[in-house]
Coordinates of C-alpha atoms and ligand atoms in Angstrom, one line a residue:
M1 CA 100.8 67.8 118.8
D2 CA 102.9 67.1 115.7
T3 CA 105.7 64.7 116.1
D4 CA 107.0 65.4 112.6
N5 CA 109.3 68.1 111.4
F6 CA 106.8 69.0 108.6
L7 CA 109.2 70.2 105.9
L8 CA 112.0 67.8 106.6
A9 CA 109.6 64.8 106.5
R10 CA 108.4 65.8 103.1
L11 CA 111.9 66.6 101.7
Q12 CA 113.0 63.1 102.8
Q13 CA 110.0 61.3 101.4
G14 CA 111.6 60.6 98.0
C15 CA 115.2 60.1 99.1
A16 CA 115.7 59.1 102.8
G17 CA 118.4 56.5 103.2
R18 CA 119.2 56.4 99.4
E19 CA 122.7 55.6 98.6
A20 CA 122.3 57.2 95.2
E21 CA 124.1 60.5 94.8
V22 CA 122.4 63.8 95.5
F23 CA 125.4 65.8 94.5
I24 CA 127.4 64.3 91.7
D25 CA 131.1 65.0 91.4
G26 CA 133.9 66.8 93.2
P27 CA 134.2 68.0 96.8
D28 CA 130.4 68.2 96.9
G29 CA 129.8 64.6 95.8
R30 CA 127.7 62.7 98.3
S31 CA 124.8 60.4 98.7
F32 CA 121.3 61.4 99.9
A33 CA 122.0 59.3 103.1
R34 CA 125.2 61.1 103.8
F35 CA 123.7 64.5 103.0
F36 CA 120.9 64.0 105.6
E37 CA 123.4 62.5 108.1
N38 CA 125.6 65.5 107.8
A39 CA 122.6 67.8 108.1
G40 CA 121.7 66.0 111.3
R41 CA 125.1 66.6 112.8
M42 CA 124.8 70.3 111.7
A43 CA 121.5 70.4 113.6
A44 CA 123.2 69.0 116.7
A45 CA 126.0 71.6 116.4
L46 CA 123.4 74.4 116.1
Q47 CA 121.6 73.2 119.2
A48 CA 125.0 73.1 121.0
L49 CA 125.3 76.8 120.0
G50 CA 122.0 77.5 121.7
V51 CA 119.6 77.3 118.7
R52 CA 116.1 76.7 120.0
P53 CA 112.9 76.2 118.0
G54 CA 112.1 79.5 116.1
D55 CA 115.6 80.9 116.5
R56 CA 117.1 82.4 113.3
V57 CA 120.3 81.1 111.8
A58 CA 121.8 83.6 109.4
A59 CA 124.3 82.5 106.8
Q60 CA 126.4 84.5 104.4
V61 CA 128.4 81.8 102.8
G62 CA 129.5 80.6 99.3
K63 CA 127.8 77.9 97.3
S64 CA 128.5 74.3 98.5
A65 CA 126.8 71.1 99.5
E66 CA 127.8 72.0 103.1
A67 CA 125.8 75.2 102.8
L68 CA 122.8 73.2 101.9
E69 CA 123.4 70.9 104.8
L70 CA 123.4 74.0 107.0
Y71 CA 120.0 74.9 105.5
V72 CA 118.5 71.5 106.1
G73 CA 120.3 71.2 109.5
T74 CA 118.7 74.5 110.6
V75 CA 115.3 73.1 109.7
M76 CA 116.0 69.9 111.6
A77 CA 117.0 71.9 114.6
G78 CA 113.7 73.7 114.5
G79 CA 115.4 76.9 113.5
V80 CA 114.6 79.5 110.8
F81 CA 117.1 79.7 108.0
L82 CA 118.1 83.1 106.8
P83 CA 120.4 83.1 103.8
L84 CA 122.3 86.2 102.7
N85 CA 123.8 87.1 99.4
P86 CA 127.7 86.9 99.7
A87 CA 127.8 90.1 97.6
Y88 CA 126.2 92.1 100.5
T89 CA 128.5 94.7 102.1
P90 CA 129.1 94.7 105.9
A91 CA 126.7 97.6 106.2
E92 CA 123.9 95.6 104.4
V93 CA 124.7 92.5 106.5
G94 CA 124.5 94.7 109.7
Y95 CA 121.0 95.7 108.8
F96 CA 119.8 92.0 108.4
L97 CA 121.5 90.9 111.6
G98 CA 120.0 93.8 113.5
D99 CA 116.5 93.2 112.2
A100 CA 116.4 89.4 112.4
A101 CA 118.4 89.0 115.7
P102 CA 119.7 85.5 114.9
Q103 CA 121.2 83.2 117.5
V104 CA 123.9 82.1 115.1
F105 CA 125.6 83.9 112.2
V106 CA 127.6 81.6 109.8
T107 CA 130.1 83.4 107.6
A108 CA 133.2 82.5 105.6
P109 CA 136.5 82.4 107.5
E110 CA 137.9 85.3 105.4
H111 CA 135.1 87.6 106.3
V112 CA 135.0 87.1 110.1
D113 CA 137.2 90.1 110.8
E114 CA 135.4 92.6 108.5
L115 CA 132.0 91.5 109.9
A116 CA 133.0 91.4 113.6
E117 CA 131.6 94.9 114.2
V118 CA 128.2 94.4 112.6
A119 CA 127.8 91.0 114.1
R120 CA 128.7 92.1 117.6
A121 CA 125.2 91.5 119.0
V122 CA 124.9 88.0 117.6
P123 CA 125.5 85.4 120.4
E124 CA 127.4 82.9 118.2
V125 CA 129.5 83.7 115.1
V126 CA 130.9 80.7 113.4
T127 CA 132.3 79.8 109.9
L128 CA 131.8 77.1 107.3
G129 CA 135.6 76.7 107.3
T130 CA 137.5 73.7 108.6
D131 CA 140.4 75.4 110.4
G132 CA 139.0 74.7 113.8
N133 CA 138.7 78.4 114.5
G134 CA 135.0 78.8 115.1
S135 CA 134.4 76.1 112.5
L136 CA 130.8 74.8 112.4
P137 CA 131.7 71.7 110.4
D138 CA 134.3 70.8 113.0
L139 CA 131.8 71.2 115.8
A140 CA 129.3 69.2 113.8
A141 CA 131.8 66.4 113.2
G142 CA 132.0 65.8 116.9
Q143 CA 128.2 65.5 117.3
G144 CA 126.0 62.4 117.4
A145 CA 122.7 62.2 115.5
V146 CA 119.8 63.9 117.3
P147 CA 116.2 63.4 116.4
P148 CA 114.7 66.2 114.3
V149 CA 112.9 68.8 116.3
P150 CA 109.1 68.6 115.7
R151 CA 107.7 71.5 113.7
A152 CA 104.2 72.1 112.6
A153 CA 103.0 73.2 109.1
N154 CA 102.5 76.8 110.3
D155 CA 105.9 77.2 111.9
L156 CA 108.6 79.2 110.2
A157 CA 111.3 77.4 108.2
A158 CA 113.0 80.4 106.6
I159 CA 113.1 84.2 106.3
L160 CA 114.2 85.6 103.0
Y161 CA 114.8 89.3 102.8
T162 CA 113.4 91.1 99.8
S163 CA 114.0 94.8 99.1
G164 CA 111.3 97.2 100.1
T165 CA 109.9 100.2 98.3
T166 CA 110.8 102.2 101.3
G167 CA 114.4 101.3 100.8
R168 CA 114.5 98.9 103.8
S169 CA 114.5 95.2 103.1
K170 CA 111.6 93.2 104.5
G171 CA 112.0 89.6 105.8
A172 CA 109.4 87.4 104.1
M173 CA 108.4 84.7 106.7
L174 CA 108.1 81.3 105.0
T175 CA 106.4 78.5 106.7
H176 CA 107.1 74.7 106.5
R177 CA 103.7 74.3 104.7
A178 CA 104.5 77.1 102.1
L179 CA 107.8 75.5 101.2
A180 CA 106.7 71.9 101.3
S181 CA 103.5 72.3 99.4
N182 CA 105.0 74.4 96.6
S183 CA 107.9 71.9 96.0
A184 CA 105.5 69.0 96.0
T185 CA 103.4 70.7 93.4
L186 CA 106.5 71.5 91.2
V187 CA 107.8 67.9 91.4
D188 CA 104.4 66.8 90.1
V189 CA 103.8 69.4 87.4
W190 CA 107.3 69.3 86.1
R191 CA 107.5 65.5 86.4
F192 CA 110.7 65.3 88.4
T193 CA 111.7 61.7 89.3
P194 CA 114.8 60.0 90.8
D195 CA 116.1 59.6 87.2
D196 CA 116.5 63.3 86.8
V197 CA 119.9 65.1 86.9
L198 CA 119.5 68.8 87.4
I199 CA 122.2 71.3 86.5
H200 CA 122.2 73.6 89.5
A201 CA 124.0 76.8 88.5
L202 CA 121.9 79.3 90.5
P203 CA 122.9 81.0 93.7
I204 CA 121.5 79.3 96.8
F205 CA 120.4 82.5 98.8
H206 CA 117.2 83.0 96.8
T207 CA 113.9 81.3 96.2
H208 CA 114.9 80.1 92.7
G209 CA 118.1 78.2 93.6
L210 CA 117.2 77.2 97.2
F211 CA 113.5 76.4 97.2
V212 CA 112.8 75.7 93.6
A213 CA 115.9 73.9 92.4
T214 CA 117.1 72.3 95.7
N215 CA 113.8 71.4 97.4
V216 CA 112.4 70.0 94.2
A217 CA 115.5 67.8 93.6
L218 CA 115.5 66.6 97.2
M219 CA 111.8 65.9 97.3
A220 CA 112.0 64.0 94.0
G221 CA 115.1 62.1 94.9
A222 CA 116.8 63.6 91.8
S223 CA 120.5 64.3 91.5
L224 CA 122.2 67.7 91.2
I225 CA 125.3 68.7 89.3
F226 CA 126.3 71.5 91.4
H227 CA 128.1 74.4 89.8
P228 CA 129.6 77.1 92.1
A229 CA 128.2 79.8 89.8
F230 CA 126.9 80.3 86.3
D231 CA 129.5 79.2 83.8
A232 CA 128.4 78.6 80.2
D233 CA 131.4 76.3 79.5
A234 CA 130.6 74.1 82.5
I235 CA 126.9 73.9 81.6
L236 CA 127.6 73.0 78.0
E237 CA 130.0 70.3 79.2
D238 CA 127.5 68.8 81.6
M239 CA 124.4 68.9 79.4
P240 CA 125.0 65.4 77.8
R241 CA 124.6 63.7 81.2
A242 CA 121.9 66.0 82.6
T243 CA 118.1 66.1 82.1
A244 CA 117.1 69.5 83.4
L245 CA 118.3 73.1 83.8
M246 CA 116.7 75.9 85.8
G247 CA 117.9 79.4 85.1
V248 CA 117.2 83.1 84.8
P249 CA 116.8 84.5 81.2
T250 CA 120.5 85.7 81.2
F251 CA 121.5 82.0 81.4
Y252 CA 119.6 81.3 78.2
T253 CA 120.8 84.4 76.3
R254 CA 124.4 83.6 77.3
L255 CA 124.1 80.0 76.3
L256 CA 122.7 81.0 72.9
D257 CA 125.8 83.0 72.2
R258 CA 127.7 79.7 72.2
P259 CA 128.1 77.8 68.9
E260 CA 128.4 74.5 70.9
L261 CA 124.7 74.7 71.7
T262 CA 123.1 72.2 69.3
P263 CA 120.3 69.6 69.3
A264 CA 122.9 66.8 69.7
L265 CA 124.4 68.4 72.8
T266 CA 120.9 68.8 74.4
A267 CA 119.6 65.4 73.3
N268 CA 119.6 64.0 76.9
M269 CA 117.8 67.0 78.3
R270 CA 114.1 66.9 78.9
L271 CA 113.4 70.2 80.5
F272 CA 114.6 73.8 80.4
I273 CA 112.9 76.1 82.9
S274 CA 113.2 79.9 83.0
G275 CA 112.0 82.4 85.6
S276 CA 112.7 85.3 88.0
A277 CA 112.6 87.8 85.2
P278 CA 110.8 88.1 81.9
L279 CA 112.0 85.8 79.1
L280 CA 111.9 87.6 75.8
S281 CA 109.7 85.8 73.1
E282 CA 112.8 86.2 70.9
T283 CA 114.9 84.1 73.3
H284 CA 112.2 81.5 73.5
A285 CA 112.1 81.2 69.7
R286 CA 115.8 81.2 69.2
W287 CA 116.2 78.5 71.9
Q288 CA 113.6 76.3 70.1
A289 CA 115.3 76.9 66.7
R290 CA 118.7 76.0 68.0
T291 CA 118.0 73.1 70.3
G292 CA 114.5 71.8 69.4
H293 CA 113.5 72.3 73.0
T294 CA 110.8 74.7 74.2
I295 CA 111.7 76.6 77.3
L296 CA 109.1 76.3 80.1
E297 CA 108.6 79.7 81.7
R298 CA 107.2 80.1 85.2
Y299 CA 106.5 83.0 87.5
G300 CA 107.2 83.3 91.2
M301 CA 108.5 85.6 94.0
T302 CA 110.1 85.4 97.4
E303 CA 106.8 85.9 99.2
T304 CA 105.0 83.1 97.4
N305 CA 107.5 80.7 95.8
M306 CA 106.0 79.7 92.4
N307 CA 102.6 80.9 91.4
T308 CA 102.2 80.0 87.7
S309 CA 103.8 77.7 85.2
N310 CA 103.5 77.0 81.5
P311 CA 102.3 73.4 81.0
Y312 CA 104.6 70.4 80.8
D313 CA 102.3 68.9 78.2
G314 CA 100.5 71.4 76.0
E315 CA 101.5 74.7 74.5
R316 CA 104.3 76.6 76.3
R317 CA 103.3 80.0 75.1
P318 CA 106.1 82.6 74.7
G319 CA 105.7 85.8 76.5
T320 CA 103.3 84.2 79.1
V321 CA 104.0 82.6 82.4
G322 CA 101.3 79.9 81.9
F323 CA 98.5 79.0 84.3
P324 CA 98.2 79.2 88.1
L325 CA 99.7 76.1 89.7
P326 CA 97.4 73.6 91.3
G327 CA 96.5 74.9 94.8
V328 CA 97.3 78.6 93.8
E329 CA 94.3 80.9 93.2
L330 CA 95.1 83.9 91.0
K331 CA 93.0 87.0 90.2
I332 CA 93.6 90.3 88.3
T333 CA 92.3 93.3 90.2
G334 CA 91.7 97.0 89.6
D335 CA 92.5 100.0 91.6
N336 CA 89.8 99.3 94.2
G337 CA 90.7 95.6 94.6
Q338 CA 87.7 94.5 92.4
E339 CA 88.3 91.5 90.1
L340 CA 88.8 92.4 86.5
P341 CA 87.5 90.4 83.5
D342 CA 89.9 88.4 81.3
G343 CA 91.8 90.5 78.9
E344 CA 92.1 93.5 81.2
I345 CA 95.3 94.6 82.8
G346 CA 95.5 94.9 86.6
T347 CA 97.4 93.8 89.7
I348 CA 98.1 90.2 90.1
E349 CA 96.9 88.8 93.4
V350 CA 97.5 85.2 94.6
R351 CA 96.2 83.0 97.4
G352 CA 97.2 79.5 98.5
D353 CA 99.3 77.4 100.8
N354 CA 102.4 78.8 99.0
V355 CA 101.9 82.3 100.3
F356 CA 104.1 83.7 103.1
A357 CA 103.0 84.4 106.6
G358 CA 103.9 88.1 106.5
Y359 CA 106.9 90.4 106.9
W360 CA 109.1 89.8 109.9
Q361 CA 108.2 92.4 112.6
M362 CA 106.5 94.7 110.1
P363 CA 102.8 94.3 110.7
E364 CA 101.9 97.5 108.8
K365 CA 103.8 96.5 105.7
T366 CA 102.2 93.0 106.0
A367 CA 98.7 94.6 106.2
E368 CA 99.4 96.7 103.1
E369 CA 100.2 93.6 100.9
L370 CA 98.5 90.6 102.5
R371 CA 94.7 90.9 102.7
P372 CA 92.9 89.5 105.8
D373 CA 91.3 86.9 103.5
G374 CA 94.7 85.6 102.4
W375 CA 95.1 87.3 99.0
F376 CA 98.6 88.6 98.5
V377 CA 98.9 91.7 96.3
T378 CA 102.0 90.9 94.3
G379 CA 102.7 94.4 92.8
D380 CA 103.1 92.8 89.4
L381 CA 100.7 93.9 86.6
G382 CA 99.3 91.2 84.4
M383 CA 96.3 89.9 82.5
R384 CA 94.7 86.6 81.7
D385 CA 93.9 85.7 78.1
K386 CA 90.8 83.8 76.9
D387 CA 92.7 80.5 77.1
G388 CA 93.7 81.2 80.8
Y389 CA 97.4 82.0 80.2
I390 CA 98.8 84.7 82.4
T391 CA 101.0 87.4 80.9
I392 CA 103.0 89.8 83.1
V393 CA 103.0 93.2 81.5
G394 CA 104.9 95.2 84.1
R395 CA 105.3 96.1 87.7
S396 CA 103.4 98.6 89.8
K397 CA 106.3 98.5 92.3
D398 CA 109.3 100.5 91.3
L399 CA 111.6 97.5 90.9
I400 CA 114.5 96.8 88.6
I401 CA 115.4 93.2 87.8
S402 CA 119.0 92.8 86.7
G403 CA 120.1 89.3 85.8
G404 CA 117.3 87.9 88.0
L405 CA 118.4 90.0 91.0
N406 CA 116.1 92.7 92.4
V407 CA 117.2 96.3 92.9
Y408 CA 114.9 98.8 94.5
P409 CA 115.6 102.3 93.2
K410 CA 114.8 103.9 96.6
E411 CA 117.6 102.0 98.3
V412 CA 120.1 103.2 95.7
E413 CA 118.7 106.8 95.7
S414 CA 119.0 107.0 99.5
V415 CA 122.7 106.1 99.3
I416 CA 123.4 108.6 96.5
D417 CA 121.3 111.4 98.1
D418 CA 123.5 111.1 101.2
I419 CA 126.7 112.0 99.2
E420 CA 127.8 115.6 99.9
G421 CA 127.2 117.7 96.8
V422 CA 124.1 115.7 95.7
R423 CA 120.8 117.6 95.7
E424 CA 118.7 114.6 94.6
S425 CA 118.7 111.5 92.4
A426 CA 116.4 109.2 90.5
V427 CA 117.4 105.6 89.8
I428 CA 115.9 103.8 86.9
G429 CA 116.2 100.5 85.0
V430 CA 116.9 100.5 81.3
P431 CA 117.1 97.6 78.9
D432 CA 120.3 95.6 78.9
A433 CA 121.1 92.8 76.4
D434 CA 122.8 90.6 79.0
F435 CA 121.1 91.3 82.3
G436 CA 117.6 92.2 80.9
E437 CA 117.7 95.5 82.7
Q438 CA 120.6 97.7 84.1
V439 CA 120.7 100.3 86.8
V440 CA 121.1 104.0 85.8
A441 CA 121.4 106.9 88.3
V442 CA 120.3 110.3 87.2
V443 CA 121.8 112.8 89.6
V444 CA 121.2 116.6 90.3
R445 CA 124.3 118.2 91.9
D446 CA 124.6 121.1 94.3
D447 CA 128.4 120.9 93.9
P448 CA 129.4 121.1 90.2
T449 CA 132.8 119.6 91.0
L450 CA 131.2 116.3 92.2
D451 CA 132.2 113.6 89.7
R452 CA 131.0 110.2 88.7
G453 CA 133.9 108.5 90.3
T454 CA 132.9 109.8 93.8
V455 CA 129.3 108.7 93.3
A456 CA 130.4 105.2 92.1
R457 CA 132.9 104.8 94.9
V458 CA 130.4 105.6 97.7
A459 CA 127.7 103.4 96.1
G460 CA 130.3 100.6 95.9
E461 CA 131.2 101.0 99.6
R462 CA 127.6 100.8 100.7
L463 CA 125.8 98.6 98.2
A464 CA 126.2 95.1 96.8
K465 CA 127.8 95.2 93.4
F466 CA 124.7 94.3 91.5
K467 CA 122.8 97.3 92.9
C468 CA 125.5 99.8 91.9
P469 CA 124.6 102.0 88.9
R470 CA 126.3 101.0 85.7
R471 CA 125.8 104.5 84.4
I472 CA 125.7 107.8 86.2
E473 CA 124.2 110.8 84.4
F474 CA 124.3 114.4 85.8
V475 CA 121.3 116.7 84.9
E476 CA 120.2 120.2 85.9
A477 CA 116.8 119.0 87.2
L478 CA 114.6 115.9 87.3
P479 CA 111.4 115.9 85.2
R480 CA 108.4 116.2 87.4
N481 CA 104.6 116.1 86.9
T482 CA 102.2 118.7 88.2
M483 CA 102.0 116.8 91.5
G484 CA 105.8 117.2 91.9
K485 CA 106.4 113.5 91.4
V486 CA 109.5 112.5 89.4
Q487 CA 108.6 111.2 86.0
K488 CA 110.6 108.0 85.8
N489 CA 109.0 107.0 82.5
A490 CA 110.4 110.1 80.9
L491 CA 113.8 109.3 82.3
R492 CA 113.6 105.7 81.1
E493 CA 112.8 106.9 77.6
T494 CA 115.7 109.4 77.6
Y495 CA 118.3 106.9 78.8
S496 CA 117.1 103.7 77.2
Ligands
LIG501 C1 126.8 89.9 88.8 N1 126.9 91.2 88.6 C2 125.8 91.7 88.3 C3 124.8 90.7 88.4 N2 125.5 89.5 88.7 N3 125.4 93.0 88.0 C4 124.1 93.2 87.8 N4 123.2 92.2 87.8 C5 123.5 91.0 88.2 N5 122.6 90.0 88.2 C6 128.2 92.0 88.6 C7 129.4 91.2 89.1 O1 129.7 91.5 90.4 C8 130.4 91.7 88.1 O2 131.0 92.9 88.6 C9 129.7 92.1 86.9 O3 128.4 92.3 87.3 C10 129.7 91.1 85.8 O4 129.7 89.8 86.3 P1 129.4 88.6 85.4 O5 130.6 87.7 85.6 O6 129.0 88.9 84.1 O7 128.2 88.0 86.2 P2 128.0 86.6 86.7 O8 128.8 86.3 87.9 O9 128.1 85.7 85.5 O10 126.4 86.6 87.2 C11 125.4 86.9 86.3 C12 124.3 86.0 86.6 C13 124.0 86.0 88.1 C14 123.0 86.4 85.8 C15 124.6 84.6 86.1 O11 123.7 87.3 88.5 C16 123.0 85.0 88.5 O12 123.2 83.9 88.7 N6 121.7 85.5 88.7 C17 120.6 84.8 89.2 C18 120.0 85.5 90.3 C19 118.8 84.6 90.9 O13 119.0 83.5 91.3 N7 117.7 85.2 91.0 C20 116.5 84.5 91.5 C21 115.8 85.4 92.6 S1 114.4 84.5 93.2 P3 132.6 93.2 88.4 O14 132.6 94.7 88.4 O15 133.2 92.5 89.5 O16 133.0 92.7 87.0 C22 113.1 85.2 92.4 C23 111.8 84.5 92.4 C24 111.6 83.7 91.2 O17 113.3 86.1 91.6 O18 110.6 83.8 90.5 O19 112.5 82.9 90.9
LIG502 P1 111.9 88.5 94.1 O1 111.3 89.6 94.8 O2 113.3 88.4 94.0 O3 111.3 87.2 94.6 O4 111.4 88.7 92.6 C1 110.1 88.4 92.2 C2 109.7 89.2 91.0 O5 110.3 88.7 89.9 C3 108.2 89.1 90.7 O6 107.4 89.9 91.5 C4 108.2 89.5 89.2 O7 108.2 90.9 89.1 C5 109.5 88.9 88.7 N1 109.4 87.6 88.0 C6 109.6 86.4 88.4 N2 109.4 85.5 87.4 C7 109.0 86.2 86.3 C8 108.7 85.9 85.0 N3 108.7 84.6 84.5 N4 108.4 86.9 84.2 C9 108.4 88.2 84.6 N5 108.7 88.5 85.8 C10 109.0 87.6 86.7

């Protein structure tokens, strides 16, 4: 019987009791010691709200140190943390709450009313506000410290929803072992130490900002300069006292637009990491020319955390995502699942402690993507070159990545197809200078008076902003192949 809380014990290894600051500055400023103390009180408050080991705690809250105390507090209470993008509409939130059936839903005070209906079945709805009205921090303030609930390596620590090809999001179940092992590897290969100061400008409801940036910093005992959102000015201002930045490619292209970005400004920085979407070789080269630093690109996903990374020492090769991380096996497979030789393009499959435990209550979906022998079929297409570097060449799944956020066409098509006067639609991604890709909807009308404004309005009511089409094109018919399948490649060519 484990007496440890597996993930918590490892997160605290590098920093327990330290009076050094984990969050530097402002309202978020606090030491590691205070951070874990607060998280402990949060855990006690969650227990008072009925959270038992394995219960889900869903949170749709803004970015703050307190929100991260809620994450760690949930883990301490033995719960399963379920973060939700604040951009999700009430309809989207309703789906997640219905599917995951959390014991507690934490929201922002200003959203309690609009979410009341979709959160009706959740036993406890509280806020991260401090107005005493269902305030979790107020409840936590009155609690004494409780010992962390023991949790074993295979127990769940988090569920992160990731959009599905069927249009329905799937909850990726992440164990204590998956999260702890991956962060430990990253601390090691990226050489994070207590001397590091990481600029944290990513959202905290995704793998990148939550499990890569936050877990790595906590585990290493490194400090964070916490930005509420990406802001080029704020990043440029903080660079002289920081040592590392993690971002999606849009961060780097936007920073390159700024004349203040110089070798002198970045002299204290030791590491720039990019991931979540492909970094153009051109961005890589421009960054090197402007700052003298070579961006380190890595590759991961919600189901697996990080799979590969370019080397810390050694050549960081543009256009590649580097080598499989220690403890991660990677193979390239053909249509029948057979392993392909180096140089051939196929599906990337990975296996290791980092891989998720399956999709929440979707055994069939799990069986489609997670083989019985532990290999996970990522849906990304790639190849390994003779030196062992992995290159991602595309995606077999029909996915659009806009500014590092995933949009599944099927989900957007379902919403558009429901609009009266629409016969059918096809949603595609086309290149975008800022976001990498942008969402375009190609729509066939039954009712010729249906206009773009109506389509945009309905999409805006039902879908988070980042999923809404930036362009809506009306056509007489969608191009189809002889099998009747919509030819999205042809549409991408037309509208790129
Ligand atoms: C915001 N908008 C977006 C968008 N982000 N639209 C499309 N794609 C996005 N990614 C909307 C806003 O609502 C706004 O609408 C308009 O677009 C312009 O906003 P902006 O001010 O330019 O955007 P900004 O707030 O600056 O955000 C852009 C961004 C942000 C790229 C900084 O999206 C971001 O932080 N992305 C990172 C996502 C991430 O962490 N991904 C990791 C997933 S984990 P309007 O109409 O109101 O103006 C993963 C695994 C792995 O993938 O490997 O890491
Ligand atoms: P998500 O489902 O949000 O976890 O997104 C994971 C997907 O992002 C992966 O399956 C890849 O398609 C993509 N991705 C992540 N990192 C990279 C990268 N460095 N280069 C190209 N694609 C990436």
